[in-house]
Short mmCIF file of C-alpha atoms in Angstrom, two decimals:
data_model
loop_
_atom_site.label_atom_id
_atom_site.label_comp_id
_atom_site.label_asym_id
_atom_site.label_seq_id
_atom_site.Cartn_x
_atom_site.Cartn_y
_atom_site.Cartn_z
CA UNK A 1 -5.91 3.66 -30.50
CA UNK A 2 -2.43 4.34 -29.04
CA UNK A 3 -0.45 1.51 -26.81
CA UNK A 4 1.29 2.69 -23.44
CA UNK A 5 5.33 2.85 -24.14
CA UNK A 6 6.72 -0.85 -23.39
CA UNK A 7 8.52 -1.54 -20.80
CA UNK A 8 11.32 -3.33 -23.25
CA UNK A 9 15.21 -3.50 -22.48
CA UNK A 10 16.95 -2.36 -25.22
CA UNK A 11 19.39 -5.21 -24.98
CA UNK A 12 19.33 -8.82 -24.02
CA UNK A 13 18.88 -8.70 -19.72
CA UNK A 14 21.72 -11.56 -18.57
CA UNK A 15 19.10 -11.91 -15.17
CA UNK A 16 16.62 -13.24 -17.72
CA UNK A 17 19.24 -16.41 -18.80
CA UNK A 18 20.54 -19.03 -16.69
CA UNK A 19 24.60 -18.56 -17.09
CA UNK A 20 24.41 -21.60 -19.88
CA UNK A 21 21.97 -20.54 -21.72
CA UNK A 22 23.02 -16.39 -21.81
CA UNK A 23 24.28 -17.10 -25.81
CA UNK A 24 20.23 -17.40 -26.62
CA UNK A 25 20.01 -14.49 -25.33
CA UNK A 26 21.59 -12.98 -28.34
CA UNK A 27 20.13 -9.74 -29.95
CA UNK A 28 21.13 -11.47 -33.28
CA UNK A 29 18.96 -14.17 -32.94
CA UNK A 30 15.99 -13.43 -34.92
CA UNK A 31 14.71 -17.19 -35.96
CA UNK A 32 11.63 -18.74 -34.53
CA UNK A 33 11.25 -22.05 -36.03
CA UNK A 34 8.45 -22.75 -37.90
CA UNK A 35 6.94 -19.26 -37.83
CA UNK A 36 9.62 -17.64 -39.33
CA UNK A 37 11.85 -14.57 -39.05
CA UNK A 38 10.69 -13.16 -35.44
CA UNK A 39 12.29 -10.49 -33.20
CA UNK A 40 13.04 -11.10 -29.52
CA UNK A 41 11.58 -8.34 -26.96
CA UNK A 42 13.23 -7.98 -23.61
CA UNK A 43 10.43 -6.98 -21.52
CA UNK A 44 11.74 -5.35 -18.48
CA UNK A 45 9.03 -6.27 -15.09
CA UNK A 46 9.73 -6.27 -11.50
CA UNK A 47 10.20 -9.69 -11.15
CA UNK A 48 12.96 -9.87 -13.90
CA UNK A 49 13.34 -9.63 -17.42
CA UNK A 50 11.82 -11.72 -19.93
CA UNK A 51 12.26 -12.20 -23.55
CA UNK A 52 9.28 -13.19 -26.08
CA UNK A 53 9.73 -14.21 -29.17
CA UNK A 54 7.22 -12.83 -31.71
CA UNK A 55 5.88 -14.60 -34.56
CA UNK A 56 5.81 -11.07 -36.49
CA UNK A 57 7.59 -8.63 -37.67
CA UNK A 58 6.32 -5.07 -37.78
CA UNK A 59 3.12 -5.88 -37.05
CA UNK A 60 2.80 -8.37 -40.11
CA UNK A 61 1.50 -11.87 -39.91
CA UNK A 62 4.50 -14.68 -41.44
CA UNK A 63 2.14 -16.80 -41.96
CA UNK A 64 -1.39 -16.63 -43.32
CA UNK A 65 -4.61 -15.78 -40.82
CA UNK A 66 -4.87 -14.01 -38.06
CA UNK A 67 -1.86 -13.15 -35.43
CA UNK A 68 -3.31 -11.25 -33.10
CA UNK A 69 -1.64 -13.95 -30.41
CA UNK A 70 1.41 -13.65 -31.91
CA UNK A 71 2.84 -10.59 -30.88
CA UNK A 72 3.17 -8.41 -27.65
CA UNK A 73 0.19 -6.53 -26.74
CA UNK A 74 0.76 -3.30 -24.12
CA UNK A 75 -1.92 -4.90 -21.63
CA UNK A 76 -0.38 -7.98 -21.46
CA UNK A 77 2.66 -6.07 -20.41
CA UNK A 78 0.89 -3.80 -18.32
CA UNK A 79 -0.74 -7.20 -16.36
CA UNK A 80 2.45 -8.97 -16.58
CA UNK A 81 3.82 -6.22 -14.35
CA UNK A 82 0.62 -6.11 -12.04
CA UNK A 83 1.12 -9.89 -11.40
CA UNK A 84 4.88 -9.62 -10.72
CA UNK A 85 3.86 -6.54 -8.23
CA UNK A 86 1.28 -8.55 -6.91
CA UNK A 87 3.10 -11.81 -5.93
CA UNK A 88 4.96 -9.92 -3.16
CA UNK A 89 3.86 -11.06 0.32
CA UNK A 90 0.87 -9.58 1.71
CA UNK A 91 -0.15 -8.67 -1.88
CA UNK A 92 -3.23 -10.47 -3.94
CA UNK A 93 -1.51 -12.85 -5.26
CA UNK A 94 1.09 -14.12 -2.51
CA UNK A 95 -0.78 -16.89 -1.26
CA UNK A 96 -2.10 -18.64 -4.91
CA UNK A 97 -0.38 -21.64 -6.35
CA UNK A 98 -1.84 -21.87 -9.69
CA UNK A 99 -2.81 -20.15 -12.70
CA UNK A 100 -4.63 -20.23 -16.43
CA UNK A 101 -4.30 -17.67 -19.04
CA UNK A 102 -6.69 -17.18 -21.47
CA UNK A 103 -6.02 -15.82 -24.93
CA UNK A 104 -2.13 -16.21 -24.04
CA UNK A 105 -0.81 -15.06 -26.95
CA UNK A 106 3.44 -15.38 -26.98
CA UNK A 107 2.74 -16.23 -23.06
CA UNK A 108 4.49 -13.49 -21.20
CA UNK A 109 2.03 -13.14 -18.61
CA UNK A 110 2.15 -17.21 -18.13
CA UNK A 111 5.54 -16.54 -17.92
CA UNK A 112 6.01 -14.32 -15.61
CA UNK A 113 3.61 -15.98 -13.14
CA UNK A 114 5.72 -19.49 -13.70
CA UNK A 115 8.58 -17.61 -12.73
CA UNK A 116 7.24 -16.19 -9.57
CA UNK A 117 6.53 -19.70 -8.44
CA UNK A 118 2.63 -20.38 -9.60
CA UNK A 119 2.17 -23.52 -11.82
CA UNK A 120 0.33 -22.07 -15.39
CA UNK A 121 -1.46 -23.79 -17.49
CA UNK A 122 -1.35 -21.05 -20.80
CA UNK A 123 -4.10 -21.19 -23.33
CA UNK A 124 -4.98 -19.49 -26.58
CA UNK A 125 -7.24 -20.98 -29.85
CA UNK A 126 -4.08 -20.95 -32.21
CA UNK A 127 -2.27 -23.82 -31.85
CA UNK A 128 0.59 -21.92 -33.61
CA UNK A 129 0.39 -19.29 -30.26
CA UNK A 130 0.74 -22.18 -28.34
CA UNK A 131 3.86 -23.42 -29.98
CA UNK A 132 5.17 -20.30 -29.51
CA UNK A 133 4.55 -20.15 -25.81
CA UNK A 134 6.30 -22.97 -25.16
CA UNK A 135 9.56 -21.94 -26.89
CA UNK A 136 9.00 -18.79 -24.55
CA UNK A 137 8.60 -20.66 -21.82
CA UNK A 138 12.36 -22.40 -22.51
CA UNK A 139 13.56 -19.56 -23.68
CA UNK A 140 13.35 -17.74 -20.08
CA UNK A 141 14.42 -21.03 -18.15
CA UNK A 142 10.61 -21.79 -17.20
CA UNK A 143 10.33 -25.88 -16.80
CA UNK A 144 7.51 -27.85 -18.87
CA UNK A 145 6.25 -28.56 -15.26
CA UNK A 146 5.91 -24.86 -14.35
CA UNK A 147 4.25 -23.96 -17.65
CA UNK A 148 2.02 -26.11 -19.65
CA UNK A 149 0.26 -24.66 -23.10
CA UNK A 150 -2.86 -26.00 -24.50
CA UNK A 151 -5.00 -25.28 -27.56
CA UNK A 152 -8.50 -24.12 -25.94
CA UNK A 153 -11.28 -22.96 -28.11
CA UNK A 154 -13.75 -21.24 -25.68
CA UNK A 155 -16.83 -23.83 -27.26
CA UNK A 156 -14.84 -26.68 -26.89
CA UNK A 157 -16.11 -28.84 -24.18
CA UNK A 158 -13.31 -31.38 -24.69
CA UNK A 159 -10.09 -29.15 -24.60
CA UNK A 160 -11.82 -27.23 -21.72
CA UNK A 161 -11.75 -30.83 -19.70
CA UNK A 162 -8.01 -30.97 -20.81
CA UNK A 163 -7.50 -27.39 -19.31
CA UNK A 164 -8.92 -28.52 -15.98
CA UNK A 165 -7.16 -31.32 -15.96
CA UNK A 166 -3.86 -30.21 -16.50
CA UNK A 167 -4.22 -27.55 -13.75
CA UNK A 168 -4.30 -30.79 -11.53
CA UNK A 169 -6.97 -29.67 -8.66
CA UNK A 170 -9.20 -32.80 -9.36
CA UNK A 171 -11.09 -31.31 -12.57
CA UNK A 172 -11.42 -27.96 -10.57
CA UNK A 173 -10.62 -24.93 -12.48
CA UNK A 174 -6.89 -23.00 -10.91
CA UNK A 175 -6.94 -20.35 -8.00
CA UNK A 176 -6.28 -17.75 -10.51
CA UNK A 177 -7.68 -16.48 -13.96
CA UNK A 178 -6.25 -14.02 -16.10
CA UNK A 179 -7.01 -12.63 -19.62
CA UNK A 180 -5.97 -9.53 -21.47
CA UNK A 181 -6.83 -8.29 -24.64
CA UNK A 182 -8.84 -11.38 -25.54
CA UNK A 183 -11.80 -10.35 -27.74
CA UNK A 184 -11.55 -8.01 -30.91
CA UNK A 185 -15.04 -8.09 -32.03
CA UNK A 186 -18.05 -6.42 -31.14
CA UNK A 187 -20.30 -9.20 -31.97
CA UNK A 188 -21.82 -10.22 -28.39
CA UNK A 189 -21.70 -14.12 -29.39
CA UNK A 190 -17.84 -14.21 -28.45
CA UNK A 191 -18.39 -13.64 -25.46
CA UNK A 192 -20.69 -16.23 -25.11
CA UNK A 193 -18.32 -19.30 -24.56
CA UNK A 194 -17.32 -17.22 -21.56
#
């Protein structure tokens, strides 16, 4: 199993910061918080550069359990830049408003859709992941009203009902649905929730 080469700048992008906030942008800075030491990818897309924080470090989880969410994963780079390509007018995604992400991991793709203009509402089981996304979210100038992360278990009833209702179209679900990399397991019940 090989990943496609990243498309990562190999130094903080000043487009990414607003002119205020260009010192976070630092290549030093390698804190996240809670989570840990973390390094900062500059993921170069179409719509602008972006810079995740991971709650990793060479692949290896700071903290115990599983961090699969917690660090970049080549699809959701590869649909980060589909989306940005996409949002162009008379493209599939021009005329949509608002988004959910499944299985969001560090958020870039919720990220990049919030900066193109749709209003995301970012999900992934691991309440840590969603921590994470919103510090992403600031990170890249993206406005708690642009970007909101929830915790949502794909059995939970109640935290889907929060989902629907934070995408704010009366309890319906968003115009837009997007998941990459989402299920590791080859036991069919995971998919189940679905």
């Amino acid at each position: 199993f090989a990943l496609a080469e990243p498309h990562v700048c190999m130094a903080p992008c000043a487009a990414a910061a607003e002119p205020d906030t260009a010192a976070a942008y630092s290549s030093s800075d390698t804190s996240d918080g809670e989570h840990g030491a973390a390094g900062r990818r500059y993921i170069r897309l179409p719509c602008g550069c972006i810079c995740i924080g991971e709650a990793s470090v060479n692949g290896s989880s700071v903290r115990a359990g599983d961090a699969t969410g917690r660090v970049v994963w080549g699809a959701s780079e590869e649909l980060a830049d589909w989306c940005c390509r996409e949002r162009r007018p008379q493209q599939l995604l021009a005329s949509f408003s608002s988004a959910v992400e499944l299985g969001a991991g560090c958020g870039l793709v919720s990220i990049a859709l919030a900066k193109l203009g749709l209003h995301v509402v970012s999900t992934d089981g691991d309440t840590c992941a969603t921590k994470l996304i919103q510090r992403n979210a600031s990170r890249n100038g993206v406005e708690a009203t642009r970007l909101r992360a929830l915790q949502y278990a794909w059995e939970s009833e109640t935290q889907l009902e929060e989902v629907l209702q934070a995408v704010g179209r009366g309890g319906r679900c968003s115009e837009v649905l997007v998941a990459s990399d989402v299920i590791y397991s080859s036991d069919d019940t995971s998919f189940a929730p679905l």
